[in-house]
PQR file with spaces between the fields and no chain letter, atoms N, CA, C, O and H, PARSE charges and radii, in Angstrom:
ATOM       1  N    UNK     1       0.821   -1.186    0.000 -0.4000 1.5000
ATOM       2  CA   UNK     1       0.000    0.000    0.000 -0.0000 2.0000
ATOM       3  C    UNK     1       0.869    1.255    0.000  0.5500 1.7000
ATOM       4  O    UNK     1       0.584    2.227    0.700 -0.5500 1.4000
ATOM       5  N    UNK     2       1.919    1.214   -0.788 -0.4000 1.5000
ATOM       6  CA   UNK     2       2.793    2.372   -0.883 -0.0000 2.0000
ATOM       7  C    UNK     2       2.049    3.534   -1.524  0.5500 1.7000
ATOM       8  O    UNK     2       1.237    3.336   -2.428 -0.5500 1.4000
ATOM       9  H    UNK     2       2.151    0.425   -1.356  0.4000 1.0000
ATOM      10  N    UNK     3       2.321    4.721   -1.066 -0.4000 1.5000
ATOM      11  CA   UNK     3       1.693    5.903   -1.633 -0.0000 2.0000
ATOM      12  C    UNK     3       0.341    6.248   -1.046  0.5500 1.7000
ATOM      13  O    UNK     3      -0.303    7.183   -1.521 -0.5500 1.4000
ATOM      14  H    UNK     3       2.981    4.883   -0.332  0.4000 1.0000
ATOM      15  N    UNK     4      -0.113    5.535   -0.036 -0.4000 1.5000
ATOM      16  CA   UNK     4      -1.431    5.792    0.539 -0.0000 2.0000
ATOM      17  C    UNK     4      -1.368    6.759    1.719  0.5500 1.7000
ATOM      18  O    UNK     4      -2.405    7.239    2.177 -0.5500 1.4000
ATOM      19  H    UNK     4       0.410    4.776    0.351  0.4000 1.0000
ATOM      20  N    UNK     5      -0.173    7.049    2.212 -0.4000 1.5000
ATOM      21  CA   UNK     5      -0.032    7.921    3.378 -0.0000 2.0000
ATOM      22  C    UNK     5      -0.140    9.392    2.988  0.5500 1.7000
ATOM      23  O    UNK     5      -0.283    9.747    1.818 -0.5500 1.4000
ATOM      24  H    UNK     5       0.669    6.659    1.840  0.4000 1.0000
ATOM      25  N    UNK     6      -0.067   10.219    4.007 -0.4000 1.5000
ATOM      26  CA   UNK     6      -0.112   11.663    3.788 -0.0000 2.0000
ATOM      27  C    UNK     6       1.286   12.128    3.404  0.5500 1.7000
ATOM      28  O    UNK     6       2.251   11.836    4.110 -0.5500 1.4000
ATOM      29  H    UNK     6       0.048    9.930    4.957  0.4000 1.0000
ATOM      30  N    UNK     7       1.402   12.838    2.309 -0.4000 1.5000
ATOM      31  CA   UNK     7       2.684   13.350    1.847 -0.0000 2.0000
ATOM      32  C    UNK     7       3.059   14.569    2.687  0.5500 1.7000
ATOM      33  O    UNK     7       2.377   15.594    2.645 -0.5500 1.4000
ATOM      34  H    UNK     7       0.618   13.076    1.735  0.4000 1.0000
ATOM      35  N    UNK     8       4.142   14.453    3.448 -0.4000 1.5000
ATOM      36  CA   UNK     8       4.555   15.521    4.373 -0.0000 2.0000
ATOM      37  C    UNK     8       4.952   16.794    3.629  0.5500 1.7000
ATOM      38  O    UNK     8       4.700   17.895    4.117 -0.5500 1.4000
ATOM      39  H    UNK     8       4.696   13.621    3.482  0.4000 1.0000
ATOM      40  N    UNK     9       5.563   16.659    2.470 -0.4000 1.5000
ATOM      41  CA   UNK     9       5.998   17.832    1.710 -0.0000 2.0000
ATOM      42  C    UNK     9       4.788   18.621    1.206  0.5500 1.7000
ATOM      43  O    UNK     9       4.754   19.847    1.307 -0.5500 1.4000
ATOM      44  H    UNK     9       5.769   15.764    2.074  0.4000 1.0000
ATOM      45  N    UNK    10       3.797   17.909    0.663 -0.4000 1.5000
ATOM      46  CA   UNK    10       2.590   18.586    0.171 -0.0000 2.0000
ATOM      47  C    UNK    10       1.799   19.207    1.314  0.5500 1.7000
ATOM      48  O    UNK    10       1.235   20.292    1.174 -0.5500 1.4000
ATOM      49  H    UNK    10       3.825   16.913    0.581  0.4000 1.0000
ATOM      50  N    UNK    11       1.762   18.508    2.450 -0.4000 1.5000
ATOM      51  CA   UNK    11       1.061   19.041    3.615 -0.0000 2.0000
ATOM      52  C    UNK    11       1.714   20.328    4.090  0.5500 1.7000
ATOM      53  O    UNK    11       1.028   21.309    4.375 -0.5500 1.4000
ATOM      54  H    UNK    11       2.220   17.626    2.564  0.4000 1.0000
ATOM      55  N    UNK    12       3.039   20.324    4.176 -0.4000 1.5000
ATOM      56  CA   UNK    12       3.758   21.522    4.617 -0.0000 2.0000
ATOM      57  C    UNK    12       3.585   22.657    3.614  0.5500 1.7000
ATOM      58  O    UNK    12       3.455   23.814    4.012 -0.5500 1.4000
ATOM      59  H    UNK    12       3.596   19.527    3.944  0.4000 1.0000
ATOM      60  N    UNK    13       3.582   22.346    2.330 -0.4000 1.5000
ATOM      61  CA   UNK    13       3.379   23.379    1.312 -0.0000 2.0000
ATOM      62  C    UNK    13       1.992   23.997    1.430  0.5500 1.7000
ATOM      63  O    UNK    13       1.839   25.210    1.286 -0.5500 1.4000
ATOM      64  H    UNK    13       3.687   21.405    2.006  0.4000 1.0000
ATOM      65  N    UNK    14       0.980   23.170    1.692 -0.4000 1.5000
ATOM      66  CA   UNK    14      -0.380   23.690    1.852 -0.0000 2.0000
ATOM      67  C    UNK    14      -0.470   24.578    3.090  0.5500 1.7000
ATOM      68  O    UNK    14      -1.095   25.638    3.044 -0.5500 1.4000
ATOM      69  H    UNK    14       1.105   22.185    1.809  0.4000 1.0000
ATOM      70  N    UNK    15       0.143   24.160    4.192 -0.4000 1.5000
ATOM      71  CA   UNK    15       0.123   24.982    5.404 -0.0000 2.0000
ATOM      72  C    UNK    15       0.867   26.297    5.199  0.5500 1.7000
ATOM      73  O    UNK    15       0.428   27.338    5.688 -0.5500 1.4000
ATOM      74  H    UNK    15       0.650   23.299    4.229  0.4000 1.0000
ATOM      75  N    UNK    16       1.990   26.261    4.479 -0.4000 1.5000
ATOM      76  CA   UNK    16       2.728   27.490    4.188 -0.0000 2.0000
ATOM      77  C    UNK    16       1.900   28.442    3.331  0.5500 1.7000
ATOM      78  O    UNK    16       1.939   29.655    3.536 -0.5500 1.4000
ATOM      79  H    UNK    16       2.347   25.416    4.082  0.4000 1.0000
ATOM      80  N    UNK    17       1.152   27.897    2.373 -0.4000 1.5000
ATOM      81  CA   UNK    17       0.294   28.726    1.529 -0.0000 2.0000
ATOM      82  C    UNK    17      -0.783   29.414    2.356  0.5500 1.7000
ATOM      83  O    UNK    17      -1.059   30.596    2.152 -0.5500 1.4000
ATOM      84  H    UNK    17       1.121   26.912    2.206  0.4000 1.0000
ATOM      85  N    UNK    18      -1.390   28.689    3.282 -0.4000 1.5000
ATOM      86  CA   UNK    18      -2.430   29.276    4.134 -0.0000 2.0000
ATOM      87  C    UNK    18      -1.832   30.352    5.030  0.5500 1.7000
ATOM      88  O    UNK    18      -2.449   31.397    5.239 -0.5500 1.4000
ATOM      89  H    UNK    18      -1.166   27.728    3.448  0.4000 1.0000
ATOM      90  N    UNK    19      -0.637   30.106    5.563 -0.4000 1.5000
ATOM      91  CA   UNK    19       0.013   31.110    6.418 -0.0000 2.0000
ATOM      92  C    UNK    19       0.356   32.373    5.645  0.5500 1.7000
ATOM      93  O    UNK    19       0.185   33.479    6.156 -0.5500 1.4000
ATOM      94  H    UNK    19      -0.136   29.258    5.393  0.4000 1.0000
ATOM      95  N    UNK    20       0.839   32.218    4.414 -0.4000 1.5000
ATOM      96  CA   UNK    20       1.260   33.367    3.619 -0.0000 2.0000
ATOM      97  C    UNK    20       0.080   34.142    3.049  0.5500 1.7000
ATOM      98  O    UNK    20       0.136   35.366    2.931 -0.5500 1.4000
ATOM      99  H    UNK    20       0.978   31.319    3.998  0.4000 1.0000
ATOM     100  N    UNK    21      -0.989   33.432    2.696 -0.4000 1.5000
ATOM     101  CA   UNK    21      -2.138   34.088    2.082 -0.0000 2.0000
ATOM     102  C    UNK    21      -3.430   33.449    2.588  0.5500 1.7000
ATOM     103  O    UNK    21      -3.993   32.575    1.928 -0.5500 1.4000
ATOM     104  H    UNK    21      -1.035   32.438    2.792  0.4000 1.0000
ATOM     105  N    UNK    22      -3.898   33.881    3.752 -0.4000 1.5000
ATOM     106  CA   UNK    22      -5.126   33.290    4.277 -0.0000 2.0000
ATOM     107  C    UNK    22      -6.352   33.596    3.408  0.5500 1.7000
ATOM     108  O    UNK    22      -7.380   32.932    3.536 -0.5500 1.4000
ATOM     109  H    UNK    22      -3.441   34.590    4.289  0.4000 1.0000
ATOM     110  N    UNK    23      -6.252   34.578    2.545 -0.4000 1.5000
ATOM     111  CA   UNK    23      -7.351   34.880    1.627 -0.0000 2.0000
ATOM     112  C    UNK    23      -7.652   33.724    0.697  0.5500 1.7000
ATOM     113  O    UNK    23      -8.809   33.482    0.353 -0.5500 1.4000
ATOM     114  H    UNK    23      -5.416   35.118    2.441  0.4000 1.0000
ATOM     115  N    UNK    24      -6.610   33.005    0.286 -0.4000 1.5000
ATOM     116  CA   UNK    24      -6.811   31.845   -0.588 -0.0000 2.0000
ATOM     117  C    UNK    24      -7.643   30.796    0.141  0.5500 1.7000
ATOM     118  O    UNK    24      -8.571   30.223   -0.430 -0.5500 1.4000
ATOM     119  H    UNK    24      -5.670   33.201    0.565  0.4000 1.0000
ATOM     120  N    UNK    25      -7.306   30.547    1.407 -0.4000 1.5000
ATOM     121  CA   UNK    25      -8.061   29.569    2.190 -0.0000 2.0000
ATOM     122  C    UNK    25      -9.505   30.027    2.373  0.5500 1.7000
ATOM     123  O    UNK    25     -10.425   29.210    2.330 -0.5500 1.4000
ATOM     124  H    UNK    25      -6.552   31.012    1.871  0.4000 1.0000
ATOM     125  N    UNK    26      -9.707   31.314    2.575 -0.4000 1.5000
ATOM     126  CA   UNK    26     -11.068   31.836    2.742 -0.0000 2.0000
ATOM     127  C    UNK    26     -11.880   31.675    1.457  0.5500 1.7000
ATOM     128  O    UNK    26     -13.064   31.342    1.509 -0.5500 1.4000
ATOM     129  H    UNK    26      -8.960   31.978    2.610  0.4000 1.0000
ATOM     130  N    UNK    27     -11.255   31.905    0.321 -0.4000 1.5000
ATOM     131  CA   UNK    27     -11.950   31.760   -0.962 -0.0000 2.0000
ATOM     132  C    UNK    27     -12.324   30.301   -1.207  0.5500 1.7000
ATOM     133  O    UNK    27     -13.406   30.012   -1.718 -0.5500 1.4000
ATOM     134  H    UNK    27     -10.293   32.175    0.279  0.4000 1.0000
ATOM     135  N    UNK    28     -11.436   29.391   -0.847 -0.4000 1.5000
ATOM     136  CA   UNK    28     -11.711   27.964   -1.039 -0.0000 2.0000
ATOM     137  C    UNK    28     -12.811   27.493   -0.084  0.5500 1.7000
ATOM     138  O    UNK    28     -13.662   26.692   -0.470 -0.5500 1.4000
ATOM     139  H    UNK    28     -10.557   29.626   -0.433  0.4000 1.0000
ATOM     140  N    UNK    29     -12.798   27.982    1.157 -0.4000 1.5000
ATOM     141  CA   UNK    29     -13.755   27.530    2.164 -0.0000 2.0000
ATOM     142  C    UNK    29     -15.118   28.209    2.043  0.5500 1.7000
ATOM     143  O    UNK    29     -16.104   27.681    2.557 -0.5500 1.4000
ATOM     144  H    UNK    29     -12.106   28.633    1.470  0.4000 1.0000
ATOM     145  N    UNK    30     -15.203   29.355    1.386 -0.4000 1.5000
ATOM     146  CA   UNK    30     -16.444   30.126    1.330 -0.0000 2.0000
ATOM     147  C    UNK    30     -17.641   29.333    0.787  0.5500 1.7000
ATOM     148  O    UNK    30     -18.703   29.379    1.408 -0.5500 1.4000
ATOM     149  H    UNK    30     -14.402   29.784    0.968  0.4000 1.0000
ATOM     150  N    UNK    31     -17.533   28.624   -0.312 -0.4000 1.5000
ATOM     151  CA   UNK    31     -18.710   27.889   -0.801 -0.0000 2.0000
ATOM     152  C    UNK    31     -19.214   26.836    0.183  0.5500 1.7000
ATOM     153  O    UNK    31     -20.420   26.613    0.295 -0.5500 1.4000
ATOM     154  H    UNK    31     -16.671   28.587   -0.817  0.4000 1.0000
ATOM     155  N    UNK    32     -18.297   26.195    0.887 -0.4000 1.5000
ATOM     156  CA   UNK    32     -18.696   25.181    1.866 -0.0000 2.0000
ATOM     157  C    UNK    32     -19.430   25.838    3.034  0.5500 1.7000
ATOM     158  O    UNK    32     -20.469   25.349    3.478 -0.5500 1.4000
ATOM     159  H    UNK    32     -17.318   26.377    0.796  0.4000 1.0000
ATOM     160  N    UNK    33     -18.887   26.940    3.522 -0.4000 1.5000
ATOM     161  CA   UNK    33     -19.501   27.644    4.653 -0.0000 2.0000
ATOM     162  C    UNK    33     -20.860   28.206    4.254  0.5500 1.7000
ATOM     163  O    UNK    33     -21.821   28.105    5.017 -0.5500 1.4000
ATOM     164  H    UNK    33     -18.043   27.338    3.161  0.4000 1.0000
ATOM     165  N    UNK    34     -20.947   28.794    3.073 -0.4000 1.5000
ATOM     166  CA   UNK    34     -22.219   29.349    2.597 -0.0000 2.0000
ATOM     167  C    UNK    34     -23.242   28.237    2.393  0.5500 1.7000
ATOM     168  O    UNK    34     -24.407   28.382    2.764 -0.5500 1.4000
ATOM     169  H    UNK    34     -20.166   28.877    2.453  0.4000 1.0000
ATOM     170  N    UNK    35     -22.804   27.129    1.804 -0.4000 1.5000
ATOM     171  CA   UNK    35     -23.714   25.993    1.600 -0.0000 2.0000
ATOM     172  C    UNK    35     -24.236   25.446    2.914  0.5500 1.7000
ATOM     173  O    UNK    35     -25.423   25.139    3.027 -0.5500 1.4000
ATOM     174  H    UNK    35     -21.857   27.011    1.503  0.4000 1.0000
ATOM     175  N    UNK    36     -23.362   25.319    3.918 -0.4000 1.5000
ATOM     176  CA   UNK    36     -23.808   24.847    5.225 -0.0000 2.0000
ATOM     177  C    UNK    36     -24.770   25.860    5.847  0.5500 1.7000
ATOM     178  O    UNK    36     -25.755   25.472    6.476 -0.5500 1.4000
ATOM     179  H    UNK    36     -22.398   25.568    3.826  0.4000 1.0000
ATOM     180  N    UNK    37     -24.493   27.152    5.677 -0.4000 1.5000
ATOM     181  CA   UNK    37     -25.382   28.180    6.217 -0.0000 2.0000
ATOM     182  C    UNK    37     -26.772   28.122    5.597  0.5500 1.7000
ATOM     183  O    UNK    37     -27.773   28.265    6.299 -0.5500 1.4000
ATOM     184  H    UNK    37     -23.693   27.467    5.166  0.4000 1.0000
ATOM     185  N    UNK    38     -26.836   27.917    4.311 -0.4000 1.5000
ATOM     186  CA   UNK    38     -28.135   27.811    3.635 -0.0000 2.0000
ATOM     187  C    UNK    38     -28.872   26.560    4.095  0.5500 1.7000
ATOM     188  O    UNK    38     -30.079   26.593    4.335 -0.5500 1.4000
ATOM     189  H    UNK    38     -26.022   27.801    3.741  0.4000 1.0000
ATOM     190  N    UNK    39     -28.140   25.460    4.216 -0.4000 1.5000
ATOM     191  CA   UNK    39     -28.751   24.221    4.698 -0.0000 2.0000
ATOM     192  C    UNK    39     -29.248   24.390    6.128  0.5500 1.7000
ATOM     193  O    UNK    39     -30.324   23.903    6.476 -0.5500 1.4000
ATOM     194  H    UNK    39     -27.159   25.433    4.021  0.4000 1.0000
ATOM     195  N    UNK    40     -28.474   25.073    6.949 -0.4000 1.5000
ATOM     196  CA   UNK    40     -28.854   25.340    8.342 -0.0000 2.0000
ATOM     197  C    UNK    40     -30.132   26.172    8.382  0.5500 1.7000
ATOM     198  O    UNK    40     -31.045   25.888    9.157 -0.5500 1.4000
ATOM     199  H    UNK    40     -27.600   25.469    6.667  0.4000 1.0000
ATOM     200  N    UNK    41     -30.187   27.191    7.547 -0.4000 1.5000
ATOM     201  CA   UNK    41     -31.367   28.057    7.492 -0.0000 2.0000
ATOM     202  C    UNK    41     -32.605   27.273    7.033  0.5500 1.7000
ATOM     203  O    UNK    41     -33.710   27.492    7.530 -0.5500 1.4000
ATOM     204  H    UNK    41     -29.445   27.422    6.917  0.4000 1.0000
ATOM     205  N    UNK    42     -32.403   26.366    6.087 -0.4000 1.5000
ATOM     206  CA   UNK    42     -33.533   25.650    5.495 -0.0000 2.0000
ATOM     207  C    UNK    42     -34.078   24.549    6.404  0.5500 1.7000
ATOM     208  O    UNK    42     -35.294   24.390    6.518 -0.5500 1.4000
ATOM     209  H    UNK    42     -31.505   26.188    5.683  0.4000 1.0000
ATOM     210  N    UNK    43     -33.190   23.787    7.052 -0.4000 1.5000
ATOM     211  CA   UNK    43     -33.681   22.622    7.793 -0.0000 2.0000
ATOM     212  C    UNK    43     -33.278   22.608    9.262  0.5500 1.7000
ATOM     213  O    UNK    43     -33.703   21.716    9.997 -0.5500 1.4000
ATOM     214  H    UNK    43     -32.203   23.916    6.959  0.4000 1.0000
ATOM     215  N    UNK    44     -32.479   23.557    9.712 -0.4000 1.5000
ATOM     216  CA   UNK    44     -32.059   23.589   11.107 -0.0000 2.0000
ATOM     217  C    UNK    44     -30.634   23.078   11.276  0.5500 1.7000
ATOM     218  O    UNK    44     -30.076   22.438   10.385 -0.5500 1.4000
ATOM     219  H    UNK    44     -32.134   24.282    9.115  0.4000 1.0000
ATOM     220  N    UNK    45     -30.057   23.377   12.445 -0.4000 1.5000
ATOM     221  CA   UNK    45     -28.639   23.071   12.661 -0.0000 2.0000
ATOM     222  C    UNK    45     -28.350   21.571   12.697  0.5500 1.7000
ATOM     223  O    UNK    45     -27.522   21.086   11.926 -0.5500 1.4000
ATOM     224  H    UNK    45     -30.511   23.897   13.168  0.4000 1.0000
ATOM     225  N    UNK    46     -29.020   20.830   13.580 -0.4000 1.5000
ATOM     226  CA   UNK    46     -28.693   19.409   13.735 -0.0000 2.0000
ATOM     227  C    UNK    46     -28.967   18.594   12.480  0.5500 1.7000
ATOM     228  O    UNK    46     -28.138   17.763   12.111 -0.5500 1.4000
ATOM     229  H    UNK    46     -29.693   21.223   14.206  0.4000 1.0000
ATOM     230  N    UNK    47     -30.109   18.798   11.803 -0.4000 1.5000
ATOM     231  CA   UNK    47     -30.289   18.055   10.534 -0.0000 2.0000
ATOM     232  C    UNK    47     -29.237   18.442    9.478  0.5500 1.7000
ATOM     233  O    UNK    47     -28.792   17.598    8.700 -0.5500 1.4000
ATOM     234  H    UNK    47     -30.783   19.473   12.103  0.4000 1.0000
ATOM     235  N    UNK    48     -28.850   19.710    9.460 -0.4000 1.5000
ATOM     236  CA   UNK    48     -27.817   20.136    8.511 -0.0000 2.0000
ATOM     237  C    UNK    48     -26.485   19.480    8.834  0.5500 1.7000
ATOM     238  O    UNK    48     -25.777   19.023    7.936 -0.5500 1.4000
ATOM     239  H    UNK    48     -29.211   20.396   10.092  0.4000 1.0000
ATOM     240  N    UNK    49     -26.143   19.432   10.117 -0.4000 1.5000
ATOM     241  CA   UNK    49     -24.897   18.798   10.528 -0.0000 2.0000
ATOM     242  C    UNK    49     -24.919   17.302   10.213  0.5500 1.7000
ATOM     243  O    UNK    49     -23.918   16.748    9.758 -0.5500 1.4000
ATOM     244  H    UNK    49     -26.717   19.803   10.847  0.4000 1.0000
ATOM     245  N    UNK    50     -26.043   16.657   10.451 -0.4000 1.5000
ATOM     246  CA   UNK    50     -26.184   15.243   10.125 -0.0000 2.0000
ATOM     247  C    UNK    50     -26.071   15.020    8.613  0.5500 1.7000
ATOM     248  O    UNK    50     -25.443   14.057    8.174 -0.5500 1.4000
ATOM     249  H    UNK    50     -26.856   17.107   10.821  0.4000 1.0000
ATOM     250  N    UNK    51     -26.671   15.900    7.826 -0.4000 1.5000
ATOM     251  CA   UNK    51     -26.591   15.786    6.372 -0.0000 2.0000
ATOM     252  C    UNK    51     -25.152   15.904    5.888  0.5500 1.7000
ATOM     253  O    UNK    51     -24.719   15.141    5.024 -0.5500 1.4000
ATOM     254  H    UNK    51     -27.181   16.682    8.183  0.4000 1.0000
ATOM     255  N    UNK    52     -24.424   16.847    6.436 -0.4000 1.5000
ATOM     256  CA   UNK    52     -23.020   17.021    6.054 -0.0000 2.0000
ATOM     257  C    UNK    52     -22.212   15.793    6.459  0.5500 1.7000
ATOM     258  O    UNK    52     -21.367   15.330    5.693 -0.5500 1.4000
ATOM     259  H    UNK    52     -24.777   17.466    7.137  0.4000 1.0000
ATOM     260  N    UNK    53     -22.460   15.263    7.647 -0.4000 1.5000
ATOM     261  CA   UNK    53     -21.743   14.072    8.100 -0.0000 2.0000
ATOM     262  C    UNK    53     -22.022   12.873    7.188  0.5500 1.7000
ATOM     263  O    UNK    53     -21.115   12.097    6.886 -0.5500 1.4000
ATOM     264  H    UNK    53     -23.147   15.639    8.269  0.4000 1.0000
ATOM     265  N    UNK    54     -23.265   12.723    6.754 -0.4000 1.5000
ATOM     266  CA   UNK    54     -23.613   11.623    5.850 -0.0000 2.0000
ATOM     267  C    UNK    54     -22.925   11.796    4.503  0.5500 1.7000
ATOM     268  O    UNK    54     -22.400   10.832    3.947 -0.5500 1.4000
ATOM     269  H    UNK    54     -24.002   13.353    6.999  0.4000 1.0000
ATOM     270  N    UNK    55     -22.922   13.003    3.980 -0.4000 1.5000
ATOM     271  CA   UNK    55     -22.263   13.252    2.692 -0.0000 2.0000
ATOM     272  C    UNK    55     -20.768   12.973    2.792  0.5500 1.7000
ATOM     273  O    UNK    55     -20.193   12.352    1.897 -0.5500 1.4000
ATOM     274  H    UNK    55     -23.348   13.786    4.431  0.4000 1.0000
ATOM     275  N    UNK    56     -20.139   13.422    3.866 -0.4000 1.5000
ATOM     276  CA   UNK    56     -18.707   13.167    4.054 -0.0000 2.0000
ATOM     277  C    UNK    56     -18.442   11.669    4.156  0.5500 1.7000
ATOM     278  O    UNK    56     -17.489   11.168    3.559 -0.5500 1.4000
ATOM     279  H    UNK    56     -20.607   13.926    4.592  0.4000 1.0000
ATOM     280  N    UNK    57     -19.271   10.954    4.902 -0.4000 1.5000
ATOM     281  CA   UNK    57     -19.096    9.509    5.041 -0.0000 2.0000
ATOM     282  C    UNK    57     -19.241    8.798    3.699  0.5500 1.7000
ATOM     283  O    UNK    57     -18.484    7.874    3.404 -0.5500 1.4000
ATOM     284  H    UNK    57     -20.045   11.361    5.387  0.4000 1.0000
ATOM     285  N    UNK    58     -20.192    9.213    2.898 -0.4000 1.5000
ATOM     286  CA   UNK    58     -20.386    8.602    1.577 -0.0000 2.0000
ATOM     287  C    UNK    58     -19.187    8.886    0.679  0.5500 1.7000
ATOM     288  O    UNK    58     -18.706    7.988   -0.013 -0.5500 1.4000
ATOM     289  H    UNK    58     -20.807    9.964    3.138  0.4000 1.0000
ATOM     290  N    UNK    59     -18.712   10.097    0.682 -0.4000 1.5000
ATOM     291  CA   UNK    59     -17.561   10.452   -0.160 -0.0000 2.0000
ATOM     292  C    UNK    59     -16.326    9.665    0.267  0.5500 1.7000
ATOM     293  O    UNK    59     -15.613    9.122   -0.578 -0.5500 1.4000
ATOM     294  H    UNK    59     -19.102   10.827    1.243  0.4000 1.0000
ATOM     295  N    UNK    60     -16.071    9.600    1.567 -0.4000 1.5000
ATOM     296  CA   UNK    60     -14.913    8.844    2.049 -0.0000 2.0000
ATOM     297  C    UNK    60     -15.074    7.364    1.723  0.5500 1.7000
ATOM     298  O    UNK    60     -14.115    6.718    1.300 -0.5500 1.4000
ATOM     299  H    UNK    60     -16.650   10.041    2.253  0.4000 1.0000
ATOM     300  N    UNK    61     -16.253    6.827    1.911 -0.4000 1.5000
ATOM     301  CA   UNK    61     -16.493    5.419    1.585 -0.0000 2.0000
ATOM     302  C    UNK    61     -16.291    5.118    0.120  0.5500 1.7000
ATOM     303  O    UNK    61     -15.688    4.102   -0.225 -0.5500 1.4000
ATOM     304  H    UNK    61     -17.032    7.351    2.254  0.4000 1.0000
ATOM     305  N    UNK    62     -16.783    5.984   -0.750 -0.4000 1.5000
ATOM     306  CA   UNK    62     -16.599    5.770   -2.187 -0.0000 2.0000
ATOM     307  C    UNK    62     -15.141    5.870   -2.587  0.5500 1.7000
ATOM     308  O    UNK    62     -14.679    5.114   -3.442 -0.5500 1.4000
ATOM     309  H    UNK    62     -17.273    6.809   -0.469  0.4000 1.0000
ATOM     310  N    UNK    63     -14.412    6.792   -1.980 -0.4000 1.5000
ATOM     311  CA   UNK    63     -12.989    6.921   -2.300 -0.0000 2.0000
ATOM     312  C    UNK    63     -12.230    5.677   -1.857  0.5500 1.7000
ATOM     313  O    UNK    63     -11.306    5.242   -2.545 -0.5500 1.4000
ATOM     314  H    UNK    63     -14.788    7.406   -1.285  0.4000 1.0000
ATOM     315  N    UNK    64     -12.607    5.098   -0.718 -0.4000 1.5000
ATOM     316  CA   UNK    64     -11.931    3.881   -0.251 -0.0000 2.0000
ATOM     317  C    UNK    64     -12.264    2.703   -1.157  0.5500 1.7000
ATOM     318  O    UNK    64     -11.406    1.854   -1.399 -0.5500 1.4000
ATOM     319  H    UNK    64     -13.358    5.452   -0.160  0.4000 1.0000
ATOM     320  N    UNK    65     -13.491    2.635   -1.659 -0.4000 1.5000
ATOM     321  CA   UNK    65     -13.871    1.533   -2.554 -0.0000 2.0000
ATOM     322  C    UNK    65     -13.164    1.639   -3.901  0.5500 1.7000
ATOM     323  O    UNK    65     -12.787    0.629   -4.496 -0.5500 1.4000
ATOM     324  H    UNK    65     -14.188    3.325   -1.462  0.4000 1.0000
ATOM     325  N    UNK    66     -12.989    2.859   -4.371 -0.4000 1.5000
ATOM     326  CA   UNK    66     -12.354    3.061   -5.676 -0.0000 2.0000
ATOM     327  C    UNK    66     -10.857    2.803   -5.630  0.5500 1.7000
ATOM     328  O    UNK    66     -10.233    2.593   -6.670 -0.5500 1.4000
ATOM     329  H    UNK    66     -13.295    3.679   -3.888  0.4000 1.0000
ATOM     330  N    UNK    67     -10.280    2.817   -4.451 -0.4000 1.5000
ATOM     331  CA   UNK    67      -8.857    2.487   -4.364 -0.0000 2.0000
ATOM     332  C    UNK    67      -8.100    3.558   -3.747  0.5500 1.7000
ATOM     333  O    UNK    67      -6.883    3.446   -3.595 -0.5500 1.4000
ATOM     334  H    UNK    67     -10.787    2.988   -3.606  0.4000 1.0000
């Protein structure tokens, strides 16, 4: 299972990018935060949180099945 771990160089590069330009991180995170806010407004906090958890679990599960 070589290559399945977290690449330390890429991780450090991503953290350095966020430190140098937090605006980039804000731009990337904005759609997720806005989407969660709309979902929260529409169905409430706990159902929205549960929905996000289910979506994350499905995505992670599919990625593990695909390899």
